[in-house]
Amino acid sequence: MQNVVILQARKWFSRSLSSFSSNPLKVCVVGSGPAGFYTAEKMLKAHQQAQVDIIDRLPTPFGLVRSGVAPDHPETKSNSIELTLPENLQQIVINQFSRVAQHEQCSFLGNVTLGSSISLSELRKLYHVVVLAYGAESDRSLGIPGESLKGIYSAREFVWWYNGHPDGRNLDPDLKNTDAAVILGQGNVALDVARILLRPTAELATTDIANYALAALEESSIRKVYLVGRRGPAQAACTAKELREILGIRNVDISIQEVDLRLTPADEEELKSNRIKRRVHELLSKAAAKPRTAGLNQRELHFVFFRKPDSFQESEDRTGHVSGVHFEKTVLKGDGPGKQIAIGTGEFEDIKCGLVLKSIGYKSVPVDGLPFDHKKGIVPNFRGRVLSDTSGDPTLLEEGLYVCGWLKRGPTGIVATNLHCAEETVLSISEDIEKGMLISSAALPKPGREGLLQLLQDRDVRIVSFSDWEKIDSEEKRLGSSRNKPREKLSTWDELHKAALE
């Protein structure tokens, strides 16, 4: 299927190169993560006369490649938060995106926020094509009592905190006044945050973890981490590589109830058709069979299955702060592999803790003037073309408006998924040009970058260019070299802006 898409793309691309020769196609991509950069790259190849601008609310490019990966996983930065590749590919991907930003027909404009610096309707007036690829920067809610208690955070917030994201700098999680943390979810992100809480800080000290986060982890009192899932080990969402790594952390005692590892016929059928899940179950079974050890300063990792959170408990000693999670036990119901869902049994139990991290999914946020499917958490679209409503009718198109990445399909997939996602969206753009669907607007000159820069200047918005980002990059590497780290990230807006201006 992917080969067919690529062949179709080449066909449309070759026929559409001259469509805007006298009036260059003006394209704006919102979001500078993998989906945004791949879209820009494909547009530049498909339409060699096009002018492509990538805008981002942050002064730093690369999205989750920079701020969504655990610092002890530099190799993962090459392939999003879901898949690890050999370490040298980290720089390969960053170099690839940098070449796109430095292309003579492309510009990176950081520190530009859609919705406040400029509206979507204004962007659409300035450009022939607007592609939204700004991902998912919010979180799903459980909607259960006590969720607003202090000490409860999303995994995204915690990841941003230890990765030096400027919006996570002030999170300040209390790691001193509790010895236990509960992580809701058992995917790769859940394993990432569990590993950061449990890994010896001496091993983190030579990574690009934020310095303030390292200091907090060095003083942490947390000794027990609970990874809790609604379903069983046969349905665990993590990959074998991530699981193998956390099981191999030094001086961590692993606790798994062997009864939870028993497979039903439906489980066996599910594992039979999924090699990754089969390997995950094998690793958990081996870990459960090992004798538990006790030692000085021993830390514990508990895998807890068949539990769903019912409510959060408030501390009697610390008003307004979480002291535990009230769980309902579950069983699986459903026909066939992949269709089993967790159903509450009416039996309950508590796990005491002073820190809760919710790793239950990212959520995209709409902007004014953008059709949005709140149930699915995506922009309604047909192969990347934004639709006017959620009916799914492919004829109800928003002319010149497209979508790519998590905003298009939901927060799933690896970096290669974004590549194919971008190819599909750019193919749709090329088809629309070829069919004359954009001719009415493209026949008229559009201000594009020149108009955007003028509007932002009038609003006193300080743009961070890619050359400005390179100043930030150099300063971070300079600071890191003095501490035997690859970089020390500038983690406040003021620090980032100051470095960019120098």
Short mmCIF file of C-alpha atoms in Angstrom, two decimals:
data_model
loop_
_atom_site.label_atom_id
_atom_site.label_comp_id
_atom_site.label_asym_id
_atom_site.label_seq_id
_atom_site.Cartn_x
_atom_site.Cartn_y
_atom_site.Cartn_z
CA MET A 1 0.00 0.00 0.00
CA GLN A 2 2.82 2.38 0.91
CA ASN A 3 4.55 1.68 -2.44
CA VAL A 4 1.33 2.51 -4.27
CA VAL A 5 1.09 5.83 -2.40
CA ILE A 6 4.71 6.65 -3.23
CA LEU A 7 4.23 5.82 -6.95
CA GLN A 8 1.07 7.91 -7.08
CA ALA A 9 2.90 10.75 -5.36
CA ARG A 10 5.72 10.69 -7.89
CA LYS A 11 3.21 10.76 -10.73
CA TRP A 12 1.30 13.73 -9.32
CA PHE A 13 4.51 15.50 -8.28
CA SER A 14 6.03 15.37 -11.75
CA ARG A 15 2.86 16.78 -13.29
CA SER A 16 2.45 19.60 -10.78
CA LEU A 17 5.96 21.05 -10.61
CA SER A 18 5.15 23.84 -13.06
CA SER A 19 1.70 24.68 -11.69
CA PHE A 20 2.98 27.64 -9.72
CA SER A 21 6.08 28.57 -11.69
CA SER A 22 4.94 32.15 -12.22
CA ASN A 23 3.30 32.48 -8.83
CA PRO A 24 5.15 30.37 -6.24
CA LEU A 25 3.03 28.20 -4.01
CA LYS A 26 3.10 29.62 -0.46
CA VAL A 27 2.88 26.92 2.20
CA CYS A 28 2.81 27.26 5.98
CA VAL A 29 3.40 24.22 8.20
CA VAL A 30 2.35 24.69 11.83
CA GLY A 31 4.49 22.54 14.09
CA SER A 32 8.19 21.62 13.87
CA GLY A 33 8.14 18.04 15.10
CA PRO A 34 8.66 15.01 12.83
CA ALA A 35 5.25 15.39 11.16
CA GLY A 36 5.94 19.05 10.37
CA PHE A 37 9.45 18.55 9.07
CA TYR A 38 8.52 15.54 6.96
CA THR A 39 5.64 17.52 5.45
CA ALA A 40 7.96 20.41 4.65
CA GLU A 41 10.54 18.07 3.12
CA LYS A 42 7.98 16.32 0.92
CA MET A 43 6.48 19.66 -0.20
CA LEU A 44 9.89 21.00 -1.19
CA LYS A 45 10.58 17.89 -3.25
CA ALA A 46 7.11 17.85 -4.83
CA HIS A 47 6.94 21.55 -5.64
CA GLN A 48 10.42 22.89 -6.19
CA GLN A 49 9.25 26.48 -6.63
CA ALA A 50 7.19 26.45 -3.44
CA GLN A 51 8.06 28.60 -0.45
CA VAL A 52 7.60 26.66 2.77
CA ASP A 53 7.54 28.22 6.23
CA ILE A 54 7.53 26.14 9.42
CA ILE A 55 6.19 27.95 12.48
CA ASP A 56 6.27 26.74 16.07
CA ARG A 57 5.26 28.24 19.38
CA LEU A 58 8.60 27.16 20.89
CA PRO A 59 11.90 28.85 20.04
CA THR A 60 13.36 25.36 19.58
CA PRO A 61 12.58 22.97 16.70
CA PHE A 62 12.20 19.16 16.51
CA GLY A 63 9.21 18.62 18.83
CA LEU A 64 9.27 15.29 20.67
CA VAL A 65 12.71 14.53 19.27
CA ARG A 66 13.91 17.19 21.72
CA SER A 67 11.38 17.20 24.55
CA GLY A 68 9.51 13.89 24.52
CA VAL A 69 12.23 11.30 25.03
CA ALA A 70 13.79 10.08 28.26
CA PRO A 71 17.33 11.49 28.61
CA ASP A 72 18.80 8.02 29.19
CA HIS A 73 17.51 7.12 25.71
CA PRO A 74 19.43 9.41 23.34
CA GLU A 75 19.13 6.78 20.61
CA THR A 76 15.33 7.06 20.81
CA LYS A 77 15.43 10.72 19.78
CA SER A 78 15.93 9.43 16.28
CA ASN A 79 12.59 7.67 16.22
CA SER A 80 10.02 9.33 18.51
CA ILE A 81 8.92 8.15 21.91
CA GLU A 82 7.82 4.74 20.79
CA LEU A 83 10.79 3.06 19.15
CA THR A 84 14.50 2.86 19.86
CA LEU A 85 17.12 2.76 17.09
CA PRO A 86 20.93 2.69 17.12
CA GLU A 87 22.34 5.77 18.78
CA ASN A 88 23.98 7.27 15.68
CA LEU A 89 20.56 7.74 14.07
CA GLN A 90 19.70 10.44 16.62
CA GLN A 91 22.01 12.90 14.92
CA ILE A 92 21.10 11.61 11.47
CA VAL A 93 17.44 12.59 11.95
CA ILE A 94 18.31 15.96 13.50
CA ASN A 95 20.68 16.63 10.63
CA GLN A 96 17.97 15.66 8.15
CA PHE A 97 15.49 18.10 9.70
CA SER A 98 18.18 20.79 9.88
CA ARG A 99 18.84 20.46 6.15
CA VAL A 100 15.14 21.00 5.51
CA ALA A 101 15.11 24.16 7.67
CA GLN A 102 18.21 25.45 5.85
CA HIS A 103 16.78 24.84 2.37
CA GLU A 104 16.75 28.06 0.35
CA GLN A 105 12.97 27.80 -0.12
CA CYS A 106 12.25 27.07 3.57
CA SER A 107 12.24 29.05 6.81
CA PHE A 108 11.83 28.08 10.45
CA LEU A 109 10.00 30.72 12.49
CA GLY A 110 9.98 29.86 16.18
CA ASN A 111 8.24 31.68 19.03
CA VAL A 112 5.10 32.06 16.89
CA THR A 113 1.94 30.77 18.54
CA LEU A 114 -1.10 29.85 16.47
CA GLY A 115 -4.10 31.42 18.12
CA SER A 116 -2.31 34.30 19.86
CA SER A 117 0.57 35.49 17.66
CA ILE A 118 -1.59 34.87 14.61
CA SER A 119 -5.00 33.33 13.98
CA LEU A 120 -5.76 30.40 11.70
CA SER A 121 -7.94 32.59 9.48
CA GLU A 122 -5.08 35.07 9.08
CA LEU A 123 -2.68 32.29 8.11
CA ARG A 124 -5.11 31.00 5.50
CA LYS A 125 -5.28 34.48 3.95
CA LEU A 126 -1.49 34.71 3.81
CA TYR A 127 -0.79 31.26 2.33
CA HIS A 128 -2.19 29.08 -0.44
CA VAL A 129 -1.77 26.00 1.76
CA VAL A 130 -1.73 25.65 5.55
CA VAL A 131 -0.76 22.27 7.03
CA LEU A 132 -1.45 21.79 10.74
CA ALA A 133 1.06 19.43 12.33
CA TYR A 134 1.29 20.73 15.89
CA GLY A 135 0.66 17.37 17.56
CA ALA A 136 -0.88 16.80 20.98
CA GLU A 137 0.16 19.05 23.84
CA SER A 138 -2.55 18.22 26.36
CA ASP A 139 -3.69 15.10 28.20
CA ARG A 140 -6.68 12.85 28.54
CA SER A 141 -8.56 13.06 31.81
CA LEU A 142 -9.76 10.13 33.91
CA GLY A 143 -12.75 12.05 35.21
CA ILE A 144 -12.70 10.41 38.64
CA PRO A 145 -12.89 11.96 42.15
CA GLY A 146 -9.73 13.54 43.52
CA GLU A 147 -8.00 14.04 40.15
CA SER A 148 -7.15 17.66 40.99
CA LEU A 149 -5.23 16.78 44.18
CA LYS A 150 -1.63 17.95 44.46
CA GLY A 151 0.91 15.31 43.58
CA ILE A 152 -1.04 14.05 40.54
CA TYR A 153 0.51 14.86 37.16
CA SER A 154 0.32 13.64 33.62
CA ALA A 155 3.30 11.68 32.34
CA ARG A 156 3.65 14.36 29.64
CA GLU A 157 4.15 17.05 32.28
CA PHE A 158 6.72 14.92 34.08
CA VAL A 159 8.57 14.18 30.82
CA TRP A 160 8.62 17.88 29.97
CA TRP A 161 9.94 18.59 33.48
CA TYR A 162 12.96 16.31 33.30
CA ASN A 163 13.61 17.15 29.65
CA GLY A 164 13.93 20.89 30.25
CA HIS A 165 10.84 21.98 28.31
CA PRO A 166 10.14 25.63 29.22
CA ASP A 167 6.50 24.82 30.04
CA GLY A 168 7.62 22.08 32.45
CA ARG A 169 10.27 24.05 34.30
CA ASN A 170 8.02 25.03 37.21
CA LEU A 171 6.31 21.67 37.75
CA ASP A 172 8.40 20.98 40.88
CA PRO A 173 7.07 17.49 41.79
CA ASP A 174 7.55 16.59 45.45
CA LEU A 175 9.82 13.54 45.47
CA LYS A 176 10.95 13.94 49.08
CA ASN A 177 7.81 13.37 51.15
CA THR A 178 6.77 9.96 49.85
CA ASP A 179 8.44 6.62 49.28
CA ALA A 180 5.93 5.41 46.67
CA ALA A 181 4.75 6.48 43.22
CA VAL A 182 1.88 5.07 41.17
CA ILE A 183 2.05 5.24 37.38
CA LEU A 184 -1.25 4.67 35.60
CA GLY A 185 -0.55 2.96 32.29
CA GLN A 186 1.93 0.39 31.03
CA GLY A 187 3.04 1.77 27.67
CA ASN A 188 6.51 2.96 26.71
CA VAL A 189 6.00 6.44 28.18
CA ALA A 190 4.94 4.89 31.50
CA LEU A 191 8.09 2.76 31.48
CA ASP A 192 10.18 5.84 30.64
CA VAL A 193 9.02 7.80 33.69
CA ALA A 194 9.30 4.72 35.94
CA ARG A 195 12.87 4.21 34.77
CA ILE A 196 13.78 7.84 35.51
CA LEU A 197 12.41 7.47 39.05
CA LEU A 198 14.33 4.23 39.67
CA ARG A 199 17.59 4.56 37.76
CA PRO A 200 20.68 5.49 39.81
CA THR A 201 21.24 9.23 39.43
CA ALA A 202 24.93 8.66 38.73
CA GLU A 203 23.84 7.09 35.44
CA LEU A 204 21.58 10.06 34.63
CA ALA A 205 24.25 12.65 35.43
CA THR A 206 25.98 12.25 32.06
CA THR A 207 22.78 12.55 30.01
CA ASP A 208 21.02 15.73 28.85
CA ILE A 209 18.52 15.56 31.74
CA ALA A 210 17.67 19.01 33.10
CA ASN A 211 20.02 19.94 35.94
CA TYR A 212 17.20 20.89 38.33
CA ALA A 213 15.48 17.54 37.67
CA LEU A 214 18.70 15.65 38.39
CA ALA A 215 19.08 17.53 41.69
CA ALA A 216 15.50 16.64 42.70
CA LEU A 217 16.01 12.97 41.78
CA GLU A 218 19.23 12.87 43.82
CA GLU A 219 17.19 13.85 46.89
CA SER A 220 14.22 11.63 46.05
CA SER A 221 12.76 9.37 48.76
CA ILE A 222 10.84 7.22 46.28
CA ARG A 223 11.73 3.55 46.65
CA LYS A 224 8.60 1.85 45.30
CA VAL A 225 7.06 2.39 41.87
CA TYR A 226 3.79 0.75 40.83
CA LEU A 227 3.01 0.37 37.11
CA VAL A 228 -0.72 -0.24 36.99
CA GLY A 229 -2.78 -1.45 34.02
CA ARG A 230 -6.50 -2.08 33.49
CA ARG A 231 -5.89 -5.29 31.56
CA GLY A 232 -3.40 -8.14 31.77
CA PRO A 233 0.20 -8.73 30.71
CA ALA A 234 -0.95 -10.12 27.37
CA GLN A 235 -2.34 -6.67 26.56
CA ALA A 236 0.57 -4.57 27.93
CA ALA A 237 1.25 -1.69 25.52
CA CYS A 238 5.03 -1.47 25.94
CA THR A 239 7.65 -2.88 23.60
CA ALA A 240 10.04 -5.68 24.53
CA LYS A 241 13.09 -3.42 24.31
CA GLU A 242 11.68 -0.87 26.75
CA LEU A 243 10.58 -3.62 29.13
CA ARG A 244 13.94 -5.39 28.97
CA GLU A 245 15.71 -2.17 29.88
CA ILE A 246 13.65 -1.39 32.96
CA LEU A 247 13.89 -4.99 34.14
CA GLY A 248 17.67 -4.66 33.92
CA ILE A 249 18.12 -1.61 36.17
CA ARG A 250 20.62 -2.32 38.95
CA ASN A 251 19.39 -2.83 42.52
CA VAL A 252 15.71 -2.88 41.64
CA ASP A 253 13.54 -5.72 42.95
CA ILE A 254 10.81 -6.74 40.46
CA SER A 255 7.39 -7.80 41.76
CA ILE A 256 4.82 -9.52 39.52
CA GLN A 257 2.01 -11.74 40.73
CA GLU A 258 2.33 -15.06 38.92
CA VAL A 259 -1.44 -15.52 38.98
CA ASP A 260 -1.73 -12.46 36.72
CA LEU A 261 0.44 -14.17 34.11
CA ARG A 262 -1.97 -17.05 33.53
CA LEU A 263 -3.34 -16.96 30.01
CA THR A 264 -6.91 -17.51 28.91
CA PRO A 265 -7.63 -19.03 25.48
CA ALA A 266 -8.41 -15.51 24.22
CA ASP A 267 -5.04 -14.31 25.54
CA GLU A 268 -3.22 -17.16 23.85
CA GLU A 269 -4.93 -16.35 20.57
CA GLU A 270 -3.94 -12.70 20.97
CA LEU A 271 -0.30 -13.55 21.64
CA LYS A 272 -0.18 -16.02 18.76
CA SER A 273 -0.76 -13.23 16.26
CA ASN A 274 1.48 -10.59 17.88
CA ARG A 275 5.19 -11.30 18.22
CA ILE A 276 5.92 -8.16 20.28
CA LYS A 277 3.23 -8.89 22.86
CA ARG A 278 4.36 -12.52 23.00
CA ARG A 279 7.92 -11.40 23.78
CA VAL A 280 6.67 -8.93 26.42
CA HIS A 281 4.76 -11.74 28.15
CA GLU A 282 7.85 -13.96 28.07
CA LEU A 283 9.98 -11.25 29.70
CA LEU A 284 7.40 -10.63 32.43
CA SER A 285 7.14 -14.36 33.11
CA LYS A 286 10.90 -14.70 33.47
CA ALA A 287 11.03 -11.69 35.79
CA ALA A 288 8.25 -13.12 37.96
CA ALA A 289 10.07 -16.44 38.29
CA LYS A 290 13.24 -14.87 39.67
CA PRO A 291 13.60 -14.90 43.46
CA ARG A 292 13.05 -11.51 45.05
CA THR A 293 16.01 -9.94 46.79
CA ALA A 294 16.24 -7.56 49.72
CA GLY A 295 19.11 -5.18 50.29
CA LEU A 296 20.13 -1.83 51.64
CA ASN A 297 18.56 1.02 49.64
CA GLN A 298 16.83 -1.56 47.46
CA ARG A 299 14.20 -0.09 45.17
CA GLU A 300 11.06 -1.89 44.04
CA LEU A 301 9.14 -2.01 40.78
CA HIS A 302 5.67 -3.53 41.02
CA PHE A 303 3.75 -4.53 37.88
CA VAL A 304 0.07 -4.46 38.84
CA PHE A 305 -2.48 -5.84 36.38
CA PHE A 306 -6.28 -5.98 36.24
CA ARG A 307 -6.86 -2.76 38.18
CA LYS A 308 -8.61 0.46 37.14
CA PRO A 309 -8.50 3.68 39.18
CA ASP A 310 -11.79 4.50 40.89
CA SER A 311 -10.73 7.58 42.87
CA PHE A 312 -7.76 9.35 44.38
CA GLN A 313 -7.44 9.58 48.14
CA GLU A 314 -6.60 12.76 50.02
CA SER A 315 -3.95 12.78 52.72
CA GLU A 316 -5.12 13.35 56.28
CA ASP A 317 -1.81 14.98 57.17
CA ARG A 318 -1.31 17.12 54.06
CA THR A 319 -4.56 18.79 53.06
CA GLY A 320 -5.16 18.82 49.34
CA HIS A 321 -2.42 16.30 48.58
CA VAL A 322 -2.84 12.78 47.22
CA SER A 323 -2.10 9.90 49.59
CA GLY A 324 -3.20 6.91 47.52
CA VAL A 325 -5.28 5.47 44.70
CA HIS A 326 -8.49 3.48 45.19
CA PHE A 327 -8.59 0.75 42.53
CA GLU A 328 -11.32 -1.54 41.31
CA LYS A 329 -10.26 -5.03 40.29
CA THR A 330 -11.12 -5.99 36.72
CA VAL A 331 -11.69 -9.01 34.50
CA LEU A 332 -11.51 -9.19 30.73
CA LYS A 333 -14.61 -9.62 28.62
CA GLY A 334 -14.89 -9.79 24.85
CA ASP A 335 -14.71 -12.04 21.85
CA GLY A 336 -11.49 -12.63 20.00
CA PRO A 337 -7.95 -11.20 20.06
CA GLY A 338 -7.66 -7.48 20.66
CA LYS A 339 -11.33 -7.14 21.60
CA GLN A 340 -11.09 -7.91 25.31
CA ILE A 341 -11.99 -4.97 27.53
CA ALA A 342 -11.58 -4.50 31.28
CA ILE A 343 -14.80 -4.76 33.30
CA GLY A 344 -15.00 -3.86 36.98
CA THR A 345 -15.71 -6.67 39.43
CA GLY A 346 -16.97 -4.60 42.37
CA GLU A 347 -13.91 -5.55 44.44
CA PHE A 348 -11.58 -2.76 45.51
CA GLU A 349 -8.13 -2.22 46.95
CA ASP A 350 -5.87 0.74 47.75
CA ILE A 351 -2.27 1.55 46.93
CA LYS A 352 -0.73 4.21 49.14
CA CYS A 353 1.47 6.80 47.43
CA GLY A 354 2.33 10.49 47.41
CA LEU A 355 2.96 10.79 43.68
CA VAL A 356 0.74 9.76 40.76
CA LEU A 357 1.71 9.98 37.09
CA LYS A 358 -1.08 9.44 34.55
CA SER A 359 0.22 7.86 31.35
CA ILE A 360 -3.18 7.38 29.73
CA GLY A 361 -2.73 9.26 26.47
CA TYR A 362 -1.99 12.62 24.90
CA LYS A 363 -4.71 14.89 23.55
CA SER A 364 -4.65 17.45 20.76
CA VAL A 365 -6.07 20.92 21.35
CA PRO A 366 -8.18 22.75 18.74
CA VAL A 367 -7.77 26.41 17.78
CA ASP A 368 -10.44 28.92 16.77
CA GLY A 369 -11.75 28.31 13.28
CA LEU A 370 -10.59 24.69 13.14
CA PRO A 371 -13.12 21.85 12.80
CA PHE A 372 -12.43 19.32 15.55
CA ASP A 373 -13.69 15.88 16.51
CA HIS A 374 -13.64 16.04 20.32
CA LYS A 375 -14.59 12.39 20.67
CA LYS A 376 -11.63 11.15 18.62
CA GLY A 377 -9.34 14.03 19.56
CA ILE A 378 -8.41 14.75 15.94
CA VAL A 379 -9.19 17.15 13.13
CA PRO A 380 -11.76 15.52 10.80
CA ASN A 381 -9.97 14.81 7.56
CA PHE A 382 -9.90 12.73 4.41
CA ARG A 383 -6.33 11.66 3.62
CA GLY A 384 -5.06 14.86 5.23
CA ARG A 385 -7.65 17.22 3.73
CA VAL A 386 -9.47 19.01 6.56
CA LEU A 387 -13.23 18.47 6.48
CA SER A 388 -15.75 21.11 7.52
CA ASP A 389 -17.45 18.85 10.07
CA THR A 390 -17.25 15.39 11.64
CA SER A 391 -19.72 13.71 9.29
CA GLY A 392 -16.91 12.19 7.25
CA ASP A 393 -18.30 13.51 3.97
CA PRO A 394 -15.14 13.92 1.79
CA THR A 395 -16.80 16.62 -0.30
CA LEU A 396 -17.08 19.04 2.62
CA LEU A 397 -13.54 20.37 2.37
CA GLU A 398 -11.84 23.36 3.95
CA GLU A 399 -10.02 24.72 0.90
CA GLY A 400 -6.26 24.98 1.33
CA LEU A 401 -6.29 23.53 4.85
CA TYR A 402 -4.57 20.21 5.61
CA VAL A 403 -3.43 18.21 8.60
CA CYS A 404 -0.64 15.75 9.42
CA GLY A 405 0.69 13.74 12.37
CA TRP A 406 -1.08 13.20 15.69
CA LEU A 407 -3.59 15.93 14.92
CA LYS A 408 -4.58 13.91 11.85
CA ARG A 409 -4.64 10.34 13.19
CA GLY A 410 -4.34 10.54 17.00
CA PRO A 411 -1.28 10.11 19.26
CA THR A 412 -0.04 6.79 17.90
CA GLY A 413 2.81 5.43 15.84
CA ILE A 414 6.54 5.81 15.42
CA VAL A 415 8.59 8.30 13.43
CA ALA A 416 8.14 6.27 10.23
CA THR A 417 4.38 6.62 10.71
CA ASN A 418 4.81 10.40 10.47
CA LEU A 419 6.82 9.96 7.28
CA HIS A 420 4.08 8.00 5.53
CA CYS A 421 1.45 10.30 7.05
CA ALA A 422 3.23 13.31 5.51
CA GLU A 423 3.51 11.57 2.14
CA GLU A 424 -0.24 11.01 2.11
CA THR A 425 -1.04 14.62 3.03
CA VAL A 426 1.36 16.06 0.45
CA LEU A 427 -0.06 13.71 -2.16
CA SER A 428 -3.53 15.09 -1.38
CA ILE A 429 -2.23 18.64 -1.78
CA SER A 430 -0.68 17.76 -5.13
CA GLU A 431 -3.85 16.06 -6.32
CA ASP A 432 -5.91 19.11 -5.35
CA ILE A 433 -3.55 21.38 -7.30
CA GLU A 434 -3.71 19.08 -10.32
CA LYS A 435 -7.51 18.95 -10.20
CA GLY A 436 -7.75 22.73 -10.02
CA MET A 437 -9.21 22.77 -6.52
CA LEU A 438 -6.63 25.33 -5.36
CA ILE A 439 -6.32 27.26 -8.61
CA SER A 440 -8.87 29.90 -7.64
CA SER A 441 -6.81 30.92 -4.67
CA ALA A 442 -3.39 30.15 -6.16
CA ALA A 443 -4.02 32.24 -9.26
CA LEU A 444 -3.85 35.28 -7.03
CA PRO A 445 -0.59 36.25 -5.35
CA LYS A 446 -0.41 35.51 -1.65
CA PRO A 447 1.82 37.46 0.75
CA GLY A 448 3.20 34.29 2.36
CA ARG A 449 6.35 34.79 4.44
CA GLU A 450 6.61 38.51 3.68
CA GLY A 451 3.08 39.11 4.93
CA LEU A 452 3.59 36.93 7.99
CA LEU A 453 6.79 38.70 8.99
CA GLN A 454 5.14 42.11 8.62
CA LEU A 455 2.12 41.07 10.70
CA LEU A 456 4.32 39.62 13.46
CA GLN A 457 6.50 42.72 13.46
CA ASP A 458 3.41 44.91 13.84
CA ARG A 459 2.42 42.79 16.86
CA ASP A 460 5.91 42.95 18.37
CA VAL A 461 6.38 39.18 18.18
CA ARG A 462 10.09 38.29 18.48
CA ILE A 463 10.72 35.60 15.87
CA VAL A 464 13.40 32.98 16.48
CA SER A 465 14.94 31.90 13.17
CA PHE A 466 16.84 28.68 12.58
CA SER A 467 20.14 30.57 12.85
CA ASP A 468 18.89 31.88 16.21
CA TRP A 469 18.16 28.28 17.23
CA GLU A 470 21.74 27.37 16.31
CA LYS A 471 22.90 29.93 18.87
CA ILE A 472 20.74 28.21 21.50
CA ASP A 473 22.12 24.85 20.42
CA SER A 474 25.72 26.05 20.73
CA GLU A 475 25.14 27.55 24.16
CA GLU A 476 23.50 24.37 25.46
CA LYS A 477 26.40 22.26 24.22
CA ARG A 478 28.91 24.67 25.76
CA LEU A 479 27.16 24.47 29.14
CA GLY A 480 26.94 20.71 28.91
CA SER A 481 30.60 20.18 28.06
CA SER A 482 31.65 21.70 31.40
CA ARG A 483 29.51 19.10 33.20
CA ASN A 484 30.43 16.07 31.10
CA LYS A 485 26.98 16.13 29.48
CA PRO A 486 26.03 16.26 25.79
CA ARG A 487 24.13 19.48 26.52
CA GLU A 488 22.56 21.43 29.37
CA LYS A 489 19.19 22.54 28.06
CA LEU A 490 18.10 26.11 28.57
CA SER A 491 14.80 25.54 30.32
CA THR A 492 13.17 28.92 30.73
CA TRP A 493 11.71 31.20 28.08
CA ASP A 494 14.01 34.02 29.19
CA GLU A 495 17.14 31.86 28.88
CA LEU A 496 16.12 30.66 25.43
CA HIS A 497 15.32 34.16 24.18
CA LYS A 498 18.53 35.59 25.63
CA ALA A 499 20.67 32.93 23.91
CA ALA A 500 18.85 33.46 20.61
CA LEU A 501 19.44 37.22 20.72
CA GLU A 502 23.17 37.01 21.42
#
